[in-house]
PDB file of C-alpha atoms and ligand atoms in Angstrom:
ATOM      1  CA  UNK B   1     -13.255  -0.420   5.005  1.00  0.00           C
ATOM      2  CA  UNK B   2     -12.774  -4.453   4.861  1.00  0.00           C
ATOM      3  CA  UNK B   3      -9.648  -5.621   3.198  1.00  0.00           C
ATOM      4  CA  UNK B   4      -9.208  -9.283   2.198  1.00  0.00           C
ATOM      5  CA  UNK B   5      -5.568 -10.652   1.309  1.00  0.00           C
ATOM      6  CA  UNK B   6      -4.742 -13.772  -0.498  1.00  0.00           C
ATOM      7  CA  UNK B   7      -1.820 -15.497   0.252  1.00  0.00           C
ATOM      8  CA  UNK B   8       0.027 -18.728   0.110  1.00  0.00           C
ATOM      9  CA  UNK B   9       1.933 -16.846   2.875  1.00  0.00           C
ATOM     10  CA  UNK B  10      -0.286 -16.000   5.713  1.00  0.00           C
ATOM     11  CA  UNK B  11       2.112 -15.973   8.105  1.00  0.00           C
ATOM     12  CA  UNK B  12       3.611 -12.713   6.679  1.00  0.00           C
ATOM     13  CA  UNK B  13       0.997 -10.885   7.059  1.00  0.00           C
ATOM     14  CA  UNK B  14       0.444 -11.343  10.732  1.00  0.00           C
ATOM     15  CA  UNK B  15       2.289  -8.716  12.492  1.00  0.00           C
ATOM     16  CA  UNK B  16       2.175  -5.445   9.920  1.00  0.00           C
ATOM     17  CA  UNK B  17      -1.236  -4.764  10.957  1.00  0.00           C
ATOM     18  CA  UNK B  18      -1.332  -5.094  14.736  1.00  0.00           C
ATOM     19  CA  UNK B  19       0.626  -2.552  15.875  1.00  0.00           C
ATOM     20  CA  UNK B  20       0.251   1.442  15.867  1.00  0.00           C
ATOM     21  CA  UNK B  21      -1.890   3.071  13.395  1.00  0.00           C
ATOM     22  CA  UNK B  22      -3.578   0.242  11.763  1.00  0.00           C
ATOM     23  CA  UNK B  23      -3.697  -1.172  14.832  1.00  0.00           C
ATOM     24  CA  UNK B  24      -5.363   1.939  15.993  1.00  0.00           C
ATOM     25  CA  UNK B  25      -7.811   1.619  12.913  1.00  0.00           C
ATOM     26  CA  UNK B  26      -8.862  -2.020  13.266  1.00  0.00           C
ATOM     27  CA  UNK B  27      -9.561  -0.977  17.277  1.00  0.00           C
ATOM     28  CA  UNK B  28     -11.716   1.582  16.246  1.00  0.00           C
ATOM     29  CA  UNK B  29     -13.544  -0.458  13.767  1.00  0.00           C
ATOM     30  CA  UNK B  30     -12.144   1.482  10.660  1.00  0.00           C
ATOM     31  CA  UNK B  31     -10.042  -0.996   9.026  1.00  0.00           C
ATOM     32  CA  UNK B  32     -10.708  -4.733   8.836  1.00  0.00           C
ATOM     33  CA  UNK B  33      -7.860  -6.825   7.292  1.00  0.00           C
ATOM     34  CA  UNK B  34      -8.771 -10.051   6.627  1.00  0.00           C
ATOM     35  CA  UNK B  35      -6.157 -12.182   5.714  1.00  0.00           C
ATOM     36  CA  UNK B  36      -7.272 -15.788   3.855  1.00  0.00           C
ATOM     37  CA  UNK B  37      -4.820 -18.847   3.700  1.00  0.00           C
ATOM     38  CA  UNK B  38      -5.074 -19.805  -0.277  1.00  0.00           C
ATOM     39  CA  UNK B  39      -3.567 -22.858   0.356  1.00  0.00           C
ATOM     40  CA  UNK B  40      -6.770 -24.864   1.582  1.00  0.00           C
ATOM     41  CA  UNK B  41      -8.228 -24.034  -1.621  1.00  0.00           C
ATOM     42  CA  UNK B  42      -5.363 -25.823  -3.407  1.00  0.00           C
ATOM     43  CA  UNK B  43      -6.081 -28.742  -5.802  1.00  0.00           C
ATOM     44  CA  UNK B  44      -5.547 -32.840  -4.720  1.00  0.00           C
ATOM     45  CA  UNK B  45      -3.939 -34.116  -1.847  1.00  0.00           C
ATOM     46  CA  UNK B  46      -0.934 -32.001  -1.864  1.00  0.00           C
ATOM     47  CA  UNK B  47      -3.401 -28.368  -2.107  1.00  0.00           C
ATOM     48  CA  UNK B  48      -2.087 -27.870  -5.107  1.00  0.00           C
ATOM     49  CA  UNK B  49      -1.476 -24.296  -5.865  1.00  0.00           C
ATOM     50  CA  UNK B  50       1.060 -23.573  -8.470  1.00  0.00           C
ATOM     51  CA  UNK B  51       2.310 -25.462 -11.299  1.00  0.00           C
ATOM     52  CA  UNK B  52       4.906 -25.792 -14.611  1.00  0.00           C
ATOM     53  CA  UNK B  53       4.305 -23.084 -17.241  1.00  0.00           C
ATOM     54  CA  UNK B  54       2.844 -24.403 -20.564  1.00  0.00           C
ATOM     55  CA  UNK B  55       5.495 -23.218 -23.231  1.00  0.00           C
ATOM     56  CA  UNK B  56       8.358 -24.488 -20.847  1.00  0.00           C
ATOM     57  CA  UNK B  57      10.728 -21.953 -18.832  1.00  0.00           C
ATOM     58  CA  UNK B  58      11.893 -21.598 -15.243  1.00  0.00           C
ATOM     59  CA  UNK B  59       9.246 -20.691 -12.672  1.00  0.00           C
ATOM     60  CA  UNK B  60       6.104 -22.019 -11.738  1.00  0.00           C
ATOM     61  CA  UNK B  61       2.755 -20.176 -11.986  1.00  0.00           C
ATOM     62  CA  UNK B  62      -0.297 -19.903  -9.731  1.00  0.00           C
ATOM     63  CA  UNK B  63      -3.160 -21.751 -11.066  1.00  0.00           C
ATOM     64  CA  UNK B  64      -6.222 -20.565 -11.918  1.00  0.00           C
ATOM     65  CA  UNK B  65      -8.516 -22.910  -9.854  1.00  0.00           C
ATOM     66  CA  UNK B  66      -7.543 -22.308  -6.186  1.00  0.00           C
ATOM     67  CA  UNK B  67      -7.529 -18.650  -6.762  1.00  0.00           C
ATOM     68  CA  UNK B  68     -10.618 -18.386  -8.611  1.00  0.00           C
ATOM     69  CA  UNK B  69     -12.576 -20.768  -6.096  1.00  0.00           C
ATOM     70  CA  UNK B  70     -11.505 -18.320  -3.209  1.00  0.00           C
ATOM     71  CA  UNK B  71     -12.568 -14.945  -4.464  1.00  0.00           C
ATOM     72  CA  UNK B  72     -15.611 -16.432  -5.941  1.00  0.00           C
ATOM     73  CA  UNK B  73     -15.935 -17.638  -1.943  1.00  0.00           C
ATOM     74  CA  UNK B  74     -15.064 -13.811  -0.943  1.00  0.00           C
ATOM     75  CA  UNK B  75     -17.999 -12.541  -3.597  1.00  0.00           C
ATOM     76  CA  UNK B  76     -20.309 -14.835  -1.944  1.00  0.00           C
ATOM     77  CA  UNK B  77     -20.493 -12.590   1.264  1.00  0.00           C
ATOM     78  CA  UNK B  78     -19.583  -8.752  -0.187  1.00  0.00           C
ATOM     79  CA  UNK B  79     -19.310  -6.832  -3.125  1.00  0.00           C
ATOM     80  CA  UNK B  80     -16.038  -5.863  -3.973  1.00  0.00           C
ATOM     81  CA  UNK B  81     -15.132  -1.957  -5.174  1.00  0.00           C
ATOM     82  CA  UNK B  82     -11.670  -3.539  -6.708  1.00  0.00           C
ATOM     83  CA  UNK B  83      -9.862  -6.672  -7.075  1.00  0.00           C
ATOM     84  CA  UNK B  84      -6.304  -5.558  -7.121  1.00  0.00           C
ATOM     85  CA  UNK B  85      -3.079  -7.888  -7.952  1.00  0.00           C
ATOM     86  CA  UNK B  86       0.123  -6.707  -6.619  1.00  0.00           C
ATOM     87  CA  UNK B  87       2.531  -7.130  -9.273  1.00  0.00           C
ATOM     88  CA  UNK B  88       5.790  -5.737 -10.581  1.00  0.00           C
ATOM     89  CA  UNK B  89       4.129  -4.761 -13.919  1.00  0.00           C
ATOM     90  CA  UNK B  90       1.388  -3.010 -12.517  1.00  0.00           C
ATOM     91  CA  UNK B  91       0.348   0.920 -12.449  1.00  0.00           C
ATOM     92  CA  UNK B  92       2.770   2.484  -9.978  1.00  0.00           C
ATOM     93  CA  UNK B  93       1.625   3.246  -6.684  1.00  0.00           C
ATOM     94  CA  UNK B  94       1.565   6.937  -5.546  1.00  0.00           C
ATOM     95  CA  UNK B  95      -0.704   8.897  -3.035  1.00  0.00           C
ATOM     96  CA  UNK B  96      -2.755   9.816  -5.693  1.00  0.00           C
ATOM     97  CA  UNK B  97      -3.777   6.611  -5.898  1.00  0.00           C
ATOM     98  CA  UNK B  98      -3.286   5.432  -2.029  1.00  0.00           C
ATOM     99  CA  UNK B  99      -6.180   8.565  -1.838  1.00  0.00           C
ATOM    100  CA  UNK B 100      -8.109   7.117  -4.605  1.00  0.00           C
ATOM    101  CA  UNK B 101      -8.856   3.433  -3.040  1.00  0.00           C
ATOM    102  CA  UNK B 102      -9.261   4.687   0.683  1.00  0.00           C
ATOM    103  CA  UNK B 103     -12.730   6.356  -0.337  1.00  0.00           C
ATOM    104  CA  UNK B 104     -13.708   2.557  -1.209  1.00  0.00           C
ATOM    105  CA  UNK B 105     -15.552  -0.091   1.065  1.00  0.00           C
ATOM    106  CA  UNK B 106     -13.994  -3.324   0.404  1.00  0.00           C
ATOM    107  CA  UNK B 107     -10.906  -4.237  -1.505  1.00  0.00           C
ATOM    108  CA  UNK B 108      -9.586  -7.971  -2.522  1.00  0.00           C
ATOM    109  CA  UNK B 109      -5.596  -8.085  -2.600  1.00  0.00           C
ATOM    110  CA  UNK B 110      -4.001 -10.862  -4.677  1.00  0.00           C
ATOM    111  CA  UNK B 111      -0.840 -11.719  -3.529  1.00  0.00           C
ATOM    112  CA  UNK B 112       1.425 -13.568  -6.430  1.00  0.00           C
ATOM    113  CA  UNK B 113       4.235 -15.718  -6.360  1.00  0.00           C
ATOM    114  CA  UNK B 114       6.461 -17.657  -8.445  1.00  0.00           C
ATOM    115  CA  UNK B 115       6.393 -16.359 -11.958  1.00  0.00           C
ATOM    116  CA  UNK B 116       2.900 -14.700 -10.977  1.00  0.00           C
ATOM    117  CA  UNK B 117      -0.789 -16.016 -11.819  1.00  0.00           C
ATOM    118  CA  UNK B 118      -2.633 -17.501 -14.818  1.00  0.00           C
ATOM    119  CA  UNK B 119      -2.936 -14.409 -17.333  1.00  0.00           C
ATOM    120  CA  UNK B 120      -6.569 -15.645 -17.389  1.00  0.00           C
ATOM    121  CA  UNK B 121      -7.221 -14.635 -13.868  1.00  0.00           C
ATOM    122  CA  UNK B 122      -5.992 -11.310 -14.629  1.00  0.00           C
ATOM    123  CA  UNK B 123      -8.141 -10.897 -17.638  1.00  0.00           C
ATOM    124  CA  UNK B 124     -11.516 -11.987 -16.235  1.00  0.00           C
ATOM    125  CA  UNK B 125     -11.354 -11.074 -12.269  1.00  0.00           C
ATOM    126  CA  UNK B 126      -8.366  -8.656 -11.273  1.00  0.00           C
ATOM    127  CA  UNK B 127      -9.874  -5.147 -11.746  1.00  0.00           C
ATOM    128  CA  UNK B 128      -6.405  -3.257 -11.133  1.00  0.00           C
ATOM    129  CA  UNK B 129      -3.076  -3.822 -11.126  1.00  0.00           C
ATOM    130  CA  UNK B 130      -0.106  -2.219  -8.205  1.00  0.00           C
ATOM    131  CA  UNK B 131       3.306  -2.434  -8.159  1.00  0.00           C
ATOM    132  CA  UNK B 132       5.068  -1.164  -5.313  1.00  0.00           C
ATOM    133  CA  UNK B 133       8.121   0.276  -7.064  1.00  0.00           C
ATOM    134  CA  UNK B 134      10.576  -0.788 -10.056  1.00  0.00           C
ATOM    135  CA  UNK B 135      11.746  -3.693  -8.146  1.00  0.00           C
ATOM    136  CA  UNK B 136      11.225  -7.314  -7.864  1.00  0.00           C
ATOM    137  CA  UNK B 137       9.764  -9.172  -4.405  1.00  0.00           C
ATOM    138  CA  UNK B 138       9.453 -12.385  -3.680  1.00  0.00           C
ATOM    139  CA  UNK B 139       5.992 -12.000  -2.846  1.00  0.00           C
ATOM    140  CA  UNK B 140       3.025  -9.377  -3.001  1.00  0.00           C
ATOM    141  CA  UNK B 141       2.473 -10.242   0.348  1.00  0.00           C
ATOM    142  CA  UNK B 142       5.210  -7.118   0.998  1.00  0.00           C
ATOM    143  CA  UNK B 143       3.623  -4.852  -1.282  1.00  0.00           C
ATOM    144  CA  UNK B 144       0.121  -5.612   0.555  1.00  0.00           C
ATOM    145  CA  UNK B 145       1.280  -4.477   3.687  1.00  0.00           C
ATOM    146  CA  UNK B 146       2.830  -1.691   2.292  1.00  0.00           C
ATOM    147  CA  UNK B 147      -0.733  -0.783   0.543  1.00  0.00           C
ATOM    148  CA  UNK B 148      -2.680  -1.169   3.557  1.00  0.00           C
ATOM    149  CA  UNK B 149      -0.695   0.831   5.584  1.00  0.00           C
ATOM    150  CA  UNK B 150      -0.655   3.888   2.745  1.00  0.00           C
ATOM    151  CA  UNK B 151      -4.683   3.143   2.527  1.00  0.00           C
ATOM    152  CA  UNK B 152      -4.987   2.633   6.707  1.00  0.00           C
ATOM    153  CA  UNK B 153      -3.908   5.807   7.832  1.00  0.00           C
ATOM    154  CA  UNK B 154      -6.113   8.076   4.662  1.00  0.00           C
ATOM    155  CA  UNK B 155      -9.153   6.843   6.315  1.00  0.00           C
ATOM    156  CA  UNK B 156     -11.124   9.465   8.149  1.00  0.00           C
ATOM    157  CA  UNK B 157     -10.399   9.285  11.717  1.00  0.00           C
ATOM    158  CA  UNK B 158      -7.677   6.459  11.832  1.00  0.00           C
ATOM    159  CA  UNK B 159      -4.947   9.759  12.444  1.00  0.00           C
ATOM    160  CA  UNK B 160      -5.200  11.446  15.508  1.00  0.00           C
ATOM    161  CA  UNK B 161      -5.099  15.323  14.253  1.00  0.00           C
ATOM    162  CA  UNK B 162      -6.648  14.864  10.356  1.00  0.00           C
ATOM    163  CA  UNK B 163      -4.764  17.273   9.321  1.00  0.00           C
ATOM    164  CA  UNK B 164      -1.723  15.282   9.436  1.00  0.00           C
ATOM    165  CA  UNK B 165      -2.089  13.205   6.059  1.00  0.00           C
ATOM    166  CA  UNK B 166      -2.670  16.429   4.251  1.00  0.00           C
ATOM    167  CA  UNK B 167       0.878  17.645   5.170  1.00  0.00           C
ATOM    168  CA  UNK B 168       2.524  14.595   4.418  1.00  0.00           C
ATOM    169  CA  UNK B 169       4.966  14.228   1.150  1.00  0.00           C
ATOM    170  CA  UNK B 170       2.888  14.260  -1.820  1.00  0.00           C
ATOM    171  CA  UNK B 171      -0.239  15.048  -0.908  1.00  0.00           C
ATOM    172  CA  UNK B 172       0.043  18.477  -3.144  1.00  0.00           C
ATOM    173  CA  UNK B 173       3.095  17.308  -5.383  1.00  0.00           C
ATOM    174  CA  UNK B 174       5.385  18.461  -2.634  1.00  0.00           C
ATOM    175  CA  UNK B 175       7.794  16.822  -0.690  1.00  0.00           C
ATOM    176  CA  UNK B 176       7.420  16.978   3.265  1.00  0.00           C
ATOM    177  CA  UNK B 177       9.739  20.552   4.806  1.00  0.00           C
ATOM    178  CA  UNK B 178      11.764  19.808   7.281  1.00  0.00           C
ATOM    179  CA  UNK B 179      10.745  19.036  11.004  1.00  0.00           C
ATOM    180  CA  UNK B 180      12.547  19.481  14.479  1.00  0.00           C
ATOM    181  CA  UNK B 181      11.846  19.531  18.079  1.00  0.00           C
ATOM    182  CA  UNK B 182      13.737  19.468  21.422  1.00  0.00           C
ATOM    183  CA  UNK B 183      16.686  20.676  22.110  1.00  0.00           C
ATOM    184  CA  UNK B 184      16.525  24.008  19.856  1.00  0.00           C
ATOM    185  CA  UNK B 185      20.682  23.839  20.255  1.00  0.00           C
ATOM    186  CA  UNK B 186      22.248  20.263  20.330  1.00  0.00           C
ATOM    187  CA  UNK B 187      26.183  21.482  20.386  1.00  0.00           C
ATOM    188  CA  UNK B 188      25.902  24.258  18.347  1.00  0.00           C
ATOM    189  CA  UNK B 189      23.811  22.775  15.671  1.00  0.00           C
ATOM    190  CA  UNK B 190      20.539  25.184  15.907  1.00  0.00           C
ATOM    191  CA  UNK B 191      16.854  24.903  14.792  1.00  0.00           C
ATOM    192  CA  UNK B 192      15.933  27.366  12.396  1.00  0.00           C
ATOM    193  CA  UNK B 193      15.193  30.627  14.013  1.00  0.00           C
ATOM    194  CA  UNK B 194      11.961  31.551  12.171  1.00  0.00           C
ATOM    195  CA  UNK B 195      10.163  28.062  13.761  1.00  0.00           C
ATOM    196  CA  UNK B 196      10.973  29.476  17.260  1.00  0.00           C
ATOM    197  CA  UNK B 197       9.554  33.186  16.183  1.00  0.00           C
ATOM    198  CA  UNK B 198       5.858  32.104  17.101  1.00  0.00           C
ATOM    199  CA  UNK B 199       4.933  33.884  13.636  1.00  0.00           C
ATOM    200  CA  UNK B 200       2.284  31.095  12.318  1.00  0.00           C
ATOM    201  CA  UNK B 201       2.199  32.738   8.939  1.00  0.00           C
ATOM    202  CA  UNK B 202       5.877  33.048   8.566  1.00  0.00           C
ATOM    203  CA  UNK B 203       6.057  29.522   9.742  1.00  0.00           C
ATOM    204  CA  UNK B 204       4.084  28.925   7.030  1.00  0.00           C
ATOM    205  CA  UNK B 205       5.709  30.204   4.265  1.00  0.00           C
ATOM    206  CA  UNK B 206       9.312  28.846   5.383  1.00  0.00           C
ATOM    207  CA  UNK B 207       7.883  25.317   5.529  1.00  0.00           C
ATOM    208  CA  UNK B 208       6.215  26.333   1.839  1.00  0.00           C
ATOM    209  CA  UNK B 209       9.576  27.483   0.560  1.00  0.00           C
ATOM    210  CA  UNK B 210      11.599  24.236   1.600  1.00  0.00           C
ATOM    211  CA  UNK B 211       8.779  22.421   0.469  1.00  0.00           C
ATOM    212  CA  UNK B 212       9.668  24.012  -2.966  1.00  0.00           C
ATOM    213  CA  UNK B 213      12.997  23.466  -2.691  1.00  0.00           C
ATOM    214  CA  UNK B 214      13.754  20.135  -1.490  1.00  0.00           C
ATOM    215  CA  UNK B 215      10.856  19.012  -4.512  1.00  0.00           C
ATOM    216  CA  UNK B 216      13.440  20.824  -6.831  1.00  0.00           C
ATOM    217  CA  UNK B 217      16.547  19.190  -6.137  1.00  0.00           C
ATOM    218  CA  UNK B 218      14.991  15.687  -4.724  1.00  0.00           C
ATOM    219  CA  UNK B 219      12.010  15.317  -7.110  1.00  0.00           C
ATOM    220  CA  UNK B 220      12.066  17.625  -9.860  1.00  0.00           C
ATOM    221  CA  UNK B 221       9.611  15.394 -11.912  1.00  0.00           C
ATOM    222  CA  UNK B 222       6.803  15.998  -9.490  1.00  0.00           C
ATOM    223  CA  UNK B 223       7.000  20.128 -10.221  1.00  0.00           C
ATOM    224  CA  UNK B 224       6.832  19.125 -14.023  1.00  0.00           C
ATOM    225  CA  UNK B 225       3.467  19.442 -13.863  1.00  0.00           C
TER     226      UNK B 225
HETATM  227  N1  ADE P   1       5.345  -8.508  -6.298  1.00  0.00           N
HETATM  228  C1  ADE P   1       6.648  -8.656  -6.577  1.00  0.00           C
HETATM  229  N2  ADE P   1       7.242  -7.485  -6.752  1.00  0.00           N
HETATM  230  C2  ADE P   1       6.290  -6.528  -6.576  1.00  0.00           C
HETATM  231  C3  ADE P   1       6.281  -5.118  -6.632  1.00  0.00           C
HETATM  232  N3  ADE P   1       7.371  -4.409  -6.916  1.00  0.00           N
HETATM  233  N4  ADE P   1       5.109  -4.489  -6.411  1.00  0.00           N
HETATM  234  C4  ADE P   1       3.998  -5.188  -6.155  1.00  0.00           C
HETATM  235  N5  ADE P   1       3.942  -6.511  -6.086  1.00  0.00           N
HETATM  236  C5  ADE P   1       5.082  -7.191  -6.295  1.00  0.00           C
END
């Protein structure tokens, strides 16, 4: 999968990916992240890339131009599954969706800033819209990384034993059990018995049943449906 970012802040995004997992991913020729400065692609002398909003108010607004010109660039060279703005008001992101775009090839990320872009760019390019959570950034650039690295590690082979995504929090409407390891006593304070038993299927159903019950008093809305 080839992921291309598009920032005014490219410097953000420089570390996030090159360690660990995704780091793991890009080595093994999984995950590409490309990340592309939008500020060359800014308008006059200055690379123009925001400006006033018409109507008047506080808080300047990415300009149609500069973004358009680059992912019309991007669409030169590959065909993009999804052109996805990270914005407050988007759909909110869950592993149902984090599952969803890591069977795709090759994503575009817009990263907005300011007041966000021209409404016009959303209309006639953007194919889908994230938010990260009810909460306002500074930047997408944040909420990119954060995508990536929920996409990164979904994609076949980038996690050492595959069965590890499957037992992560959500991925059946259940939060994660409990987990422990060395010492089994640390001053009296004792891992559960029934992990130590060796039982696999009792293992199983202990993990199930705290599953169930942290879900019920952490998360009740996921066992709504
Ligand atoms: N940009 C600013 N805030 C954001 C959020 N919560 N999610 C995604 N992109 C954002």
């Amino acid at each position: 999968m080839q992921i291309d970012i598009i920032t005014v802040l490219p410097e953000l995004l420089e570390s996030p990916f090159q360690h660990s997992i995704l780091k793991r991913a890009e080595e093994k020729g999984l995950l590409k992240v490309n990340v592309h400065n939008l500020r060359p692609y800014g308008l006059g002398k200055q690379k123009q890339v925001d400006d006033y909003q018409y109507g008047g108010g506080a808080g300047m607004v990415m300009m149609i131009e500069p973004l358009a010109n680059c992912m019309e660039d991007l669409r030169k060279e590959k065909k993009y599954d999804e052109i996805i703005y990270l914005t407050p008001d988007g759909e909110r992101l869950n592993q149902s969706i984090a599952n969803e775009l890591s069977l795709y090839e090759n994503l575009i990320f817009i990263c907005g800033h300011y007041k966000g872009i021209d409404e016009r760019l959303r209309e006639h390019f953007v194919t889908r819209e994230i938010s990260i959570g009810d909460f306002v950034l500074s930047g997408g650039e944040l909420a990119a990384a954060v995508l990536v690295d929920a996409i990164g590690r979904l994609l076949p082979g980038v996690l050492g034993d595959e069965t590890s995504a499957l037992t992560d929090s959500f991925q059946d409407d259940l939060l994660a059990p409990p987990v422990y390891t060395r010492p089994a006593d640390y001053n009296g304070w004792k891992v559960p018995d029934v992990l130590l038993s060796g039982h696999a299927a009792k293992i199983d159903a202990w993990r199930y049943e705290q599953s169930l019950e942290r879900t019920r008093k952490r998360r009740p809305d996921l066992l709504k449906e």
